[in-house]
Coordinates of C-alpha atoms in Angstrom, one line a residue:
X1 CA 0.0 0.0 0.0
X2 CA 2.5 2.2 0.8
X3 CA 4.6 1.6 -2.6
X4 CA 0.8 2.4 -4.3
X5 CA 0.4 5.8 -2.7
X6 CA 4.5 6.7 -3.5
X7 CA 4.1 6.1 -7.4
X8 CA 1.0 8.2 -7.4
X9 CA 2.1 11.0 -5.3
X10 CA 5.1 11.0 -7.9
X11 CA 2.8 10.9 -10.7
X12 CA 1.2 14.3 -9.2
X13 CA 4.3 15.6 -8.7
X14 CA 5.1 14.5 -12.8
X15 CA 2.4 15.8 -14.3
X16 CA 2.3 19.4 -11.8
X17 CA 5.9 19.6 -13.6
X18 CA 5.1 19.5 -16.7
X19 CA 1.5 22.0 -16.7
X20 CA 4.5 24.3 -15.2
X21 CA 6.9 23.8 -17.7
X22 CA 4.4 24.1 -20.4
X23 CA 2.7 27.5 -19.6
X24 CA 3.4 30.0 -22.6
X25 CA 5.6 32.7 -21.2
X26 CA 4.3 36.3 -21.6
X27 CA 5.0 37.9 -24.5
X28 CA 8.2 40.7 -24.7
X29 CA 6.9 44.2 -24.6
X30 CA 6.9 46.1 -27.8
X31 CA 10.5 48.0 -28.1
X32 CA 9.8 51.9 -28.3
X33 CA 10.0 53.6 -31.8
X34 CA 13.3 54.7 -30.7
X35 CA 14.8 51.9 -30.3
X36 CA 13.2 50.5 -33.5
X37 CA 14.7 52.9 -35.3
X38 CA 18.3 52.3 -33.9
X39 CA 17.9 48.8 -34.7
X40 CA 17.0 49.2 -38.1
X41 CA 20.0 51.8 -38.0
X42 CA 22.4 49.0 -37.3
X43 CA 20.9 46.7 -39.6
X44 CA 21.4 48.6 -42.7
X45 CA 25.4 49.1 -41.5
X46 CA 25.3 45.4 -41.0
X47 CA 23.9 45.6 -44.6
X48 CA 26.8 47.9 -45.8
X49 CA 29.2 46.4 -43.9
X50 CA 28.3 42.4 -45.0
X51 CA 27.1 43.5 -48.6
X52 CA 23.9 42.1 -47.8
X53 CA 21.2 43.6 -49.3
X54 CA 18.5 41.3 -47.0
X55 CA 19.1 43.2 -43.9
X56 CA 18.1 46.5 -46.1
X57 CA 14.6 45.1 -47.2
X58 CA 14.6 44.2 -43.7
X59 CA 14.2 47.0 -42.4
X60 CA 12.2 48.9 -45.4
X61 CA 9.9 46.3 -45.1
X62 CA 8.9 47.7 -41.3
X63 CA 9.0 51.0 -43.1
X64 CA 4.7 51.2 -43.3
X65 CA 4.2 49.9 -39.4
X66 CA 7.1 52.3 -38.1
X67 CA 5.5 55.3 -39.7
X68 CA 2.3 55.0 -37.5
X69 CA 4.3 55.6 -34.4
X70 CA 6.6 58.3 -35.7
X71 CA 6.8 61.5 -34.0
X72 CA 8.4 64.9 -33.3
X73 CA 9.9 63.8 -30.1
X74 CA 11.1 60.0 -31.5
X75 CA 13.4 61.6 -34.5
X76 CA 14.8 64.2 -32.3
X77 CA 15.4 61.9 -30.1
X78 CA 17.6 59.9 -32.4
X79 CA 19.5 62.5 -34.5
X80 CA 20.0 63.6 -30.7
X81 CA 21.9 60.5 -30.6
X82 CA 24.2 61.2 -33.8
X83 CA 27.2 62.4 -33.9
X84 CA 27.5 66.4 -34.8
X85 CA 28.5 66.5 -38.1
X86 CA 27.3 67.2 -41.6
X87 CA 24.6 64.2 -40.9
X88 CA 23.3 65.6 -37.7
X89 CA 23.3 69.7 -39.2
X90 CA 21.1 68.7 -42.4
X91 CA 18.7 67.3 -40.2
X92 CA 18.6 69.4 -37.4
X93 CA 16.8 72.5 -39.2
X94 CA 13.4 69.9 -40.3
X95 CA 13.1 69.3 -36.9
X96 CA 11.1 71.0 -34.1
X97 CA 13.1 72.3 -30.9
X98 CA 14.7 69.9 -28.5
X99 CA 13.4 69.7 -25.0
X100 CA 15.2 72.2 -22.5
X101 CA 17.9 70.3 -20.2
X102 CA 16.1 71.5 -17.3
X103 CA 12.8 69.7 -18.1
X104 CA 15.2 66.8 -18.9
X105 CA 16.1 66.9 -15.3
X106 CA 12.9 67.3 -14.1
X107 CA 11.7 64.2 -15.4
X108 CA 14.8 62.3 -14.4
X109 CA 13.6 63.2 -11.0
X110 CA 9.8 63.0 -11.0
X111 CA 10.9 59.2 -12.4
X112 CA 11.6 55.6 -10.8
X113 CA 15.1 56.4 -11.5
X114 CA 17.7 57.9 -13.6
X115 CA 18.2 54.4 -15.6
X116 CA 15.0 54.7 -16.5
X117 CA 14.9 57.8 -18.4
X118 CA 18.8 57.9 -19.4
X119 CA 19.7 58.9 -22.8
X120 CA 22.0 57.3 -24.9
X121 CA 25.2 58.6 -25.1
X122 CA 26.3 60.4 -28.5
X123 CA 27.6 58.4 -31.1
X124 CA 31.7 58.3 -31.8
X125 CA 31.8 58.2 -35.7
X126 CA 29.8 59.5 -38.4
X127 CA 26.9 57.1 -40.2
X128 CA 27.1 56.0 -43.1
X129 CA 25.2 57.6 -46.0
X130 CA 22.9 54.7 -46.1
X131 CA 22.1 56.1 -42.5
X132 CA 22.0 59.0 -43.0
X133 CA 19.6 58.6 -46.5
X134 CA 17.3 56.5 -44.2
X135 CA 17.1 59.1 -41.2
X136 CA 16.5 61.5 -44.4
X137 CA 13.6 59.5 -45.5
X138 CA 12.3 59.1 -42.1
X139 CA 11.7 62.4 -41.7
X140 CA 10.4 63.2 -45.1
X141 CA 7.3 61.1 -43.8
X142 CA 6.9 62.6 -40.5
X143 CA 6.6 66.0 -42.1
X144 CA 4.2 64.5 -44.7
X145 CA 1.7 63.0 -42.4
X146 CA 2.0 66.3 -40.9
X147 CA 1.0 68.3 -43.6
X148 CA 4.3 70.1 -43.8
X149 CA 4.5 69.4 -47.8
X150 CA 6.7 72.1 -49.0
X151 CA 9.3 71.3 -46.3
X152 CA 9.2 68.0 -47.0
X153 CA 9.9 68.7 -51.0
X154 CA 12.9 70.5 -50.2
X155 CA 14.8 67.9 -47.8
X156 CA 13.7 65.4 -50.7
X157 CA 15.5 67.4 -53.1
X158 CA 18.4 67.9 -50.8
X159 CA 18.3 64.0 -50.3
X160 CA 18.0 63.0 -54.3
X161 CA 20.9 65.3 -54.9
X162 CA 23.0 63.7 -52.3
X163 CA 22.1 60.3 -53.5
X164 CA 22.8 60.8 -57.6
X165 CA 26.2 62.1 -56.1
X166 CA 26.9 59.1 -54.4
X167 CA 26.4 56.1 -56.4
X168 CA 26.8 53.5 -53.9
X169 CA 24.4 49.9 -54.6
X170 CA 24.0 49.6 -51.0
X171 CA 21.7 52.4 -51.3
X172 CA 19.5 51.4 -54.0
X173 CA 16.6 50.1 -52.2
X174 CA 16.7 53.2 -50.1
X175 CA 16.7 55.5 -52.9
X176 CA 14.1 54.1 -54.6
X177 CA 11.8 54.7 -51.7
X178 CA 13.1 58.6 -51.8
X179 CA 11.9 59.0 -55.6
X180 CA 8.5 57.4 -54.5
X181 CA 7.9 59.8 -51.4
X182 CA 8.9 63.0 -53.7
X183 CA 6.9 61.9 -56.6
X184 CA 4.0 61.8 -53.9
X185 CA 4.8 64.8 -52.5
X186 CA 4.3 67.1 -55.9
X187 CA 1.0 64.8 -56.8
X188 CA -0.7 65.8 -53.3
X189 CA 0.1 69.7 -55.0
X190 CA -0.7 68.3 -58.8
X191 CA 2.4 69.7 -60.5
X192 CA 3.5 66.2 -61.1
X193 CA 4.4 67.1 -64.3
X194 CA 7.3 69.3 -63.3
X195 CA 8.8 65.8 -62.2
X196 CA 9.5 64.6 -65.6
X197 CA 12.8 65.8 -66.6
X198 CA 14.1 64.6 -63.5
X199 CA 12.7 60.8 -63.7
X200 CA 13.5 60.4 -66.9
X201 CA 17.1 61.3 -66.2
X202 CA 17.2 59.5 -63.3
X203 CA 15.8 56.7 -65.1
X204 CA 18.9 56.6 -67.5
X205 CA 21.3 56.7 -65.6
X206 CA 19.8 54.4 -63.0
X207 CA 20.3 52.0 -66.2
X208 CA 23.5 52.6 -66.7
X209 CA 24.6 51.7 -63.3
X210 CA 22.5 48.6 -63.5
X211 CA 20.7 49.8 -60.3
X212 CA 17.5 47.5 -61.0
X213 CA 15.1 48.7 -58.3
X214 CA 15.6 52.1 -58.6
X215 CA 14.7 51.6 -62.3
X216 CA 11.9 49.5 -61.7
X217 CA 10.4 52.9 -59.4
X218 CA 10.9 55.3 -61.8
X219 CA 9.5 53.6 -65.0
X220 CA 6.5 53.0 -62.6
X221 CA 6.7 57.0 -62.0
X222 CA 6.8 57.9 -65.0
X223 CA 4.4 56.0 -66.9
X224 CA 1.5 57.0 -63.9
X225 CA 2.9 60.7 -64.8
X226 CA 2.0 60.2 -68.3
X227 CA -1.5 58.6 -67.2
X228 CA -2.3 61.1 -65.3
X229 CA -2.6 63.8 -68.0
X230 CA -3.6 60.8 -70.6
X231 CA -0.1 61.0 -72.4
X232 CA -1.1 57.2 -73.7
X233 CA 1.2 57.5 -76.9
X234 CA 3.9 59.0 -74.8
X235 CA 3.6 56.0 -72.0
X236 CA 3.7 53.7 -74.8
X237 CA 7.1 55.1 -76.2
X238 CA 8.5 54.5 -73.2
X239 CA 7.1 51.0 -72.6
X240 CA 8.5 50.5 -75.8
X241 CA 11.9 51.9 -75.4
X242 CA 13.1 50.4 -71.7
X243 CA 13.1 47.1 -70.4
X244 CA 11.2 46.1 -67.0
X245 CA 14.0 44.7 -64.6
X246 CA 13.6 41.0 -64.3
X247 CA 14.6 41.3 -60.7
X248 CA 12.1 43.9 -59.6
X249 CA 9.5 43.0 -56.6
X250 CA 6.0 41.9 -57.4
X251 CA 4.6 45.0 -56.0
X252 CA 6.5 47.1 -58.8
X253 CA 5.4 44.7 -61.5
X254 CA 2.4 44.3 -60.2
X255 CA 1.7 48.2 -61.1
X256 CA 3.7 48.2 -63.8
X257 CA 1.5 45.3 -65.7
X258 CA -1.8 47.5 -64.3
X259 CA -0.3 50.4 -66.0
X260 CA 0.5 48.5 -69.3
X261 CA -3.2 47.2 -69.0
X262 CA -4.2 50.7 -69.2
X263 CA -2.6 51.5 -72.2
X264 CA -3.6 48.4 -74.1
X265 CA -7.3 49.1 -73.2
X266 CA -7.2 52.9 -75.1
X267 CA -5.5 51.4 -77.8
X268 CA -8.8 48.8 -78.1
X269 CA -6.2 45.8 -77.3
X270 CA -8.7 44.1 -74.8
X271 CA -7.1 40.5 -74.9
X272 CA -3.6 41.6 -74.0
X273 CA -5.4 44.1 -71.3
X274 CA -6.8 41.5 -70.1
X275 CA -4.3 39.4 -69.9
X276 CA -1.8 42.5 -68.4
X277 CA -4.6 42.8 -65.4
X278 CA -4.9 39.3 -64.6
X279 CA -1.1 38.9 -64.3
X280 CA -1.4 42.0 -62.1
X281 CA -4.0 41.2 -59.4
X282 CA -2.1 37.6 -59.1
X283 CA 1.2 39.4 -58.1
X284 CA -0.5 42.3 -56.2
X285 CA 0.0 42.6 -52.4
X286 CA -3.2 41.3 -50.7
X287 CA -6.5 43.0 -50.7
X288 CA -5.4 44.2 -46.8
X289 CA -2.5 45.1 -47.3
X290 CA -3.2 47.4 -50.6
X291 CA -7.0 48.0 -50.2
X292 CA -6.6 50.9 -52.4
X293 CA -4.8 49.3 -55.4
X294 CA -7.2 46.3 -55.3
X295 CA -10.2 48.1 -55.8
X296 CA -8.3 50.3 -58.7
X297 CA -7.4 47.3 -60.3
X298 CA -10.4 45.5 -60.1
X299 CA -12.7 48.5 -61.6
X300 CA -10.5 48.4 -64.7
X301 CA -10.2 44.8 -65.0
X302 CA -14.3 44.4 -64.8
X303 CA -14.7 46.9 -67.5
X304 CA -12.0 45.3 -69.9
X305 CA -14.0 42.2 -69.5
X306 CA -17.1 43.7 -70.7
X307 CA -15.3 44.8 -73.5
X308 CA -14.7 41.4 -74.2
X309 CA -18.3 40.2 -74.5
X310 CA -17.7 38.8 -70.8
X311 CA -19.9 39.3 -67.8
X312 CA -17.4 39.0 -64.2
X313 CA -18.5 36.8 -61.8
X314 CA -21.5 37.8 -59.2
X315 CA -19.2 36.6 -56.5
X316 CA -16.5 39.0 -57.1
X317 CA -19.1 42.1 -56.1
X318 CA -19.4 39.9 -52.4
X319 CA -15.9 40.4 -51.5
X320 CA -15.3 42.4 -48.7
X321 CA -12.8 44.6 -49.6
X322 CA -14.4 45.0 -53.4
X323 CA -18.6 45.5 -52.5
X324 CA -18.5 48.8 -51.7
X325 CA -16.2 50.2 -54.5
X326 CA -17.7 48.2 -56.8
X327 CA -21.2 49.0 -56.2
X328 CA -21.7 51.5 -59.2
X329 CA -19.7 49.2 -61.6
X330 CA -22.3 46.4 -60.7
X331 CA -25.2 48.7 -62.1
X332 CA -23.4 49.1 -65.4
X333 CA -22.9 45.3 -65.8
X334 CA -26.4 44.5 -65.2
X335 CA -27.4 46.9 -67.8
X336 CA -24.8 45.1 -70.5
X337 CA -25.9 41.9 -69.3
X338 CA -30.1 43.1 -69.9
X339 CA -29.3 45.0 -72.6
X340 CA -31.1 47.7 -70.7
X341 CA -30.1 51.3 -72.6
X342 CA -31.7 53.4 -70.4
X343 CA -30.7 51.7 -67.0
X344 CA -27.2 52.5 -68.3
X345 CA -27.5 56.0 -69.4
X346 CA -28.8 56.5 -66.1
X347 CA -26.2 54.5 -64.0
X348 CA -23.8 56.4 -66.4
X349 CA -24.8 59.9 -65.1
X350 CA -25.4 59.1 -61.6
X351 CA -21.8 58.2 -61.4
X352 CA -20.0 59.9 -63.8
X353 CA -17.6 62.0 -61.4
X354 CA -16.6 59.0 -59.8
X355 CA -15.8 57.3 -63.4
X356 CA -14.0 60.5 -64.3
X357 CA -11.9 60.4 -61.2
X358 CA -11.4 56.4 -61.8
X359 CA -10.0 57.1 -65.1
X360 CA -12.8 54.3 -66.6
X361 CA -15.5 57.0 -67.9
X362 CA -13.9 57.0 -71.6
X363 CA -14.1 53.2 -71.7
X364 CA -17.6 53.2 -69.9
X365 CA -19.0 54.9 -73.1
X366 CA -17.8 52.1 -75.5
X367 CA -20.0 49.8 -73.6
X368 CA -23.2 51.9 -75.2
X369 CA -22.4 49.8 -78.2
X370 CA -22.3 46.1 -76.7
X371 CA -25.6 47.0 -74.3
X372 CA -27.6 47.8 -77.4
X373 CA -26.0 44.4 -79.2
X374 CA -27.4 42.8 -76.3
X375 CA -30.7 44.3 -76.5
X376 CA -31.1 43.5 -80.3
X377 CA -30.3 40.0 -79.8
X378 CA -32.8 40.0 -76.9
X379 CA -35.2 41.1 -79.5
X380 CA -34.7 38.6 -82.4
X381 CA -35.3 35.8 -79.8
X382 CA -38.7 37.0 -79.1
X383 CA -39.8 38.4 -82.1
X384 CA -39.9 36.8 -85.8
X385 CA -40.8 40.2 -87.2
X386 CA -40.5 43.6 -85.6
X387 CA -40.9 47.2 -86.9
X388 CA -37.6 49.9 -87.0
X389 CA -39.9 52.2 -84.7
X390 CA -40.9 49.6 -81.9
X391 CA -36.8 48.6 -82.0
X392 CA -36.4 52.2 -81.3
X393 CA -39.0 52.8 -78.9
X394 CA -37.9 49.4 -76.7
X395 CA -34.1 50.2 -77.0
X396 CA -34.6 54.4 -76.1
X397 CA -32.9 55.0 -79.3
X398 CA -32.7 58.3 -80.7
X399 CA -34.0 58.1 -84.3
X400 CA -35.4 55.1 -86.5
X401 CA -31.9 55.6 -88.6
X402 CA -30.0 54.7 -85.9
X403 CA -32.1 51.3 -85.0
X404 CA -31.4 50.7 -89.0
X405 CA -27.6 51.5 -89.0
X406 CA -27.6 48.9 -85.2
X407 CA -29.1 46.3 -86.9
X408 CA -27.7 46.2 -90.0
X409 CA -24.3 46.1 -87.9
X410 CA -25.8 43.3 -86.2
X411 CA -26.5 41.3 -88.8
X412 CA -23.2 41.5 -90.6
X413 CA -21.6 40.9 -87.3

């Protein structure tokens, strides 16, 4: 009896063991932004230093979180930290006052203690100009989210000088996201198109140095410049004349085959459009992630398909992230798919300023033609003889000539 009650009060003891060696321990606190930054400060000199470029993507990659919790107070905080030097001057004038030392001093004693609130001690050596390119960047977005636009053109001017002076490939990935910030910066003012001298010169000589990311960026730039004030044969020239890098990221091909499905649906190429868009949603970033990109590509991509004789899927209005956007596009294909003429002459003028702003309003009004196809075809299956007026009068067309001329088409078709 007394061996029996030893094995089971070593059982208990067992199995008490292992519940308390398997508890999940509590997760780490979050670093402050401060410290994030610093970290991602020595990663890209690890990057430099090791020529390799994974630590830079790294830390660009924690570029979109870290921007929600940048601040005044974090970047002074770490150009505090730098060295005085050229580094630490050019930054020092786009950013608001430091704290007095004698609040400093307060709050060291208000606190728990003077390790709590200790600041690090001032760098020995200068950063590197990948550093100093990133810190650059950095605050470029901290005065954009703050509205501070024409400040933040000139340090991105300051920092695209510095960079084309340079010519270092440990900065490419770096510089790439500098030429996407200022091309941002002049679209918020709409003088985009006082960029295009400089993109297209960066652009060559970003090929001659084989720099395939920076590339990649600024054909992207350029050919949304030319979109934007429908320069189609001029964004065709230059789709013509350079070469997509084969190394570039999916989300840089994935907007360069959206933009190269633009162009092919002006020029009335709808299968290679097509084709262009489908490749392009495949390799976009989620619908989460991009939310705004998604939508955009799915508008175009639903129209080029009614171009096509196709009607999209019902399911792809359900999707979450697409319902809402989509929900004056879904009008317009149920008037193709009816054949409905006036349903779509209305749904076209409730909505045209959001077509406009789309970009899809010119390629909406093609569709006139394939709704009243639709509608004749409706027609000869339930009639065996019908009259040029009643054709008119179910169809809302404007004049018995014009029900001729549609139906004549029709039948040659």
């Amino acid at each position: 009896m007394a061996s029996k009650k030893e094995e089971a009060a070593k059982m208990q003891v067992d199995e008490s063991a292992k519940t308390s060696t398997t508890t999940p321990a509590p997760p780490k606190p979050a670093p402050p932004p401060a410290e994030e930054v610093r970290a991602n400060l020595q990663l890209i000199e690890r990057a430099v230093s090791t020529l390799e470029p994974r630590y830079t993507a790294r830390v660009l990659r924690s570029l979109t979180t870290l921007r929600k919790k940048l601040d005044a107070k974090v970047l002074a905080e770490v150009v505090g930290g730098l060295k005085d030097g050229p580094v630490k001057q050019g930054l020092l004038p786009y950013l608001p006052e430091a704290p007095s030392s004698s609040a400093g001093s307060m709050d060291v004693d208000s606190g728990s203690g003077a390790a709590a609130t200790a600041k690090p001690a001032p760098a020995l050596t200068e950063p590197c100009p990948e550093v100093d390119v990133y810190l650059r960047l950095l605050v470029i977005l901290r005065l954009l989210d703050a509205g501070s636009v024409e400040k933040a053109k000139q340090l991105a001017h300051e920092t695209v000088d510095k960079i084309q002076q340079l010519n270092r490939r440990s900065l490419d990935a770096i510089a790439a996201k500098v030429y996407f910030y200022l091309g941002r910066l002049y679209e918020l003012q709409g003088d985009i198109a006082e960029l295009r001298p400089l993109f297209l010169a960066a652009q060559r000589t970003a090929s001659l140095r084989h720099d395939d990311e920076l590339q990649a960026t600024l054909i992207n730039l350029l050919l949304r410049n030319y979109l934007h004030y429908n320069l189609y044969q001029q964004a065709d020239k230059l789709v013509s004349k350079t070469k997509f890098p084969d190394s570039a990221g999916n989300p840089q091909l994935s907007r360069y085959l959206y933009y190269l499905g633009r162009i092919r649906a002006v020029q009335l190429n709808y299968t290679e459009a097509h084709t262009h868009l489908q490749q392009a949603i495949r390799r976009a970033p989620g619908a989460t992630v991009a939310p705004g990109f998604y939508q955009t590509m799915h508008k175009l991509f639903l129209i080029v398909e009614l171009l096509m004789g196709d009607i999209p899927e019902r399911a792809l209005f359900r999707h979450p992230v697409l319902k809402g956007a989509l929900a004056p596009y879904l009008k317009i294909v149920q008037a193709v798919r009816t054949g409905d003429l006036a349903q779509f002459q209305s749904s076209l003028q409730a909505h045209a300023p959001l077509f406009t702003q789309d970009g899809t309003y010119t390629l909406i009004l093609r569709l006139r033609h394939n709704v009243i196809k639709t509608g004749v075809r409706a027609l000869s299956i339930a009639y065996s003889r019908i009259s040029l007026r009643d054709i008119c009068l179910k169809l809302h067309l404007d004049s018995e000539e014009d029900a001729e001329y549609i139906v004549g088409k029709a039948v040659r078709d």
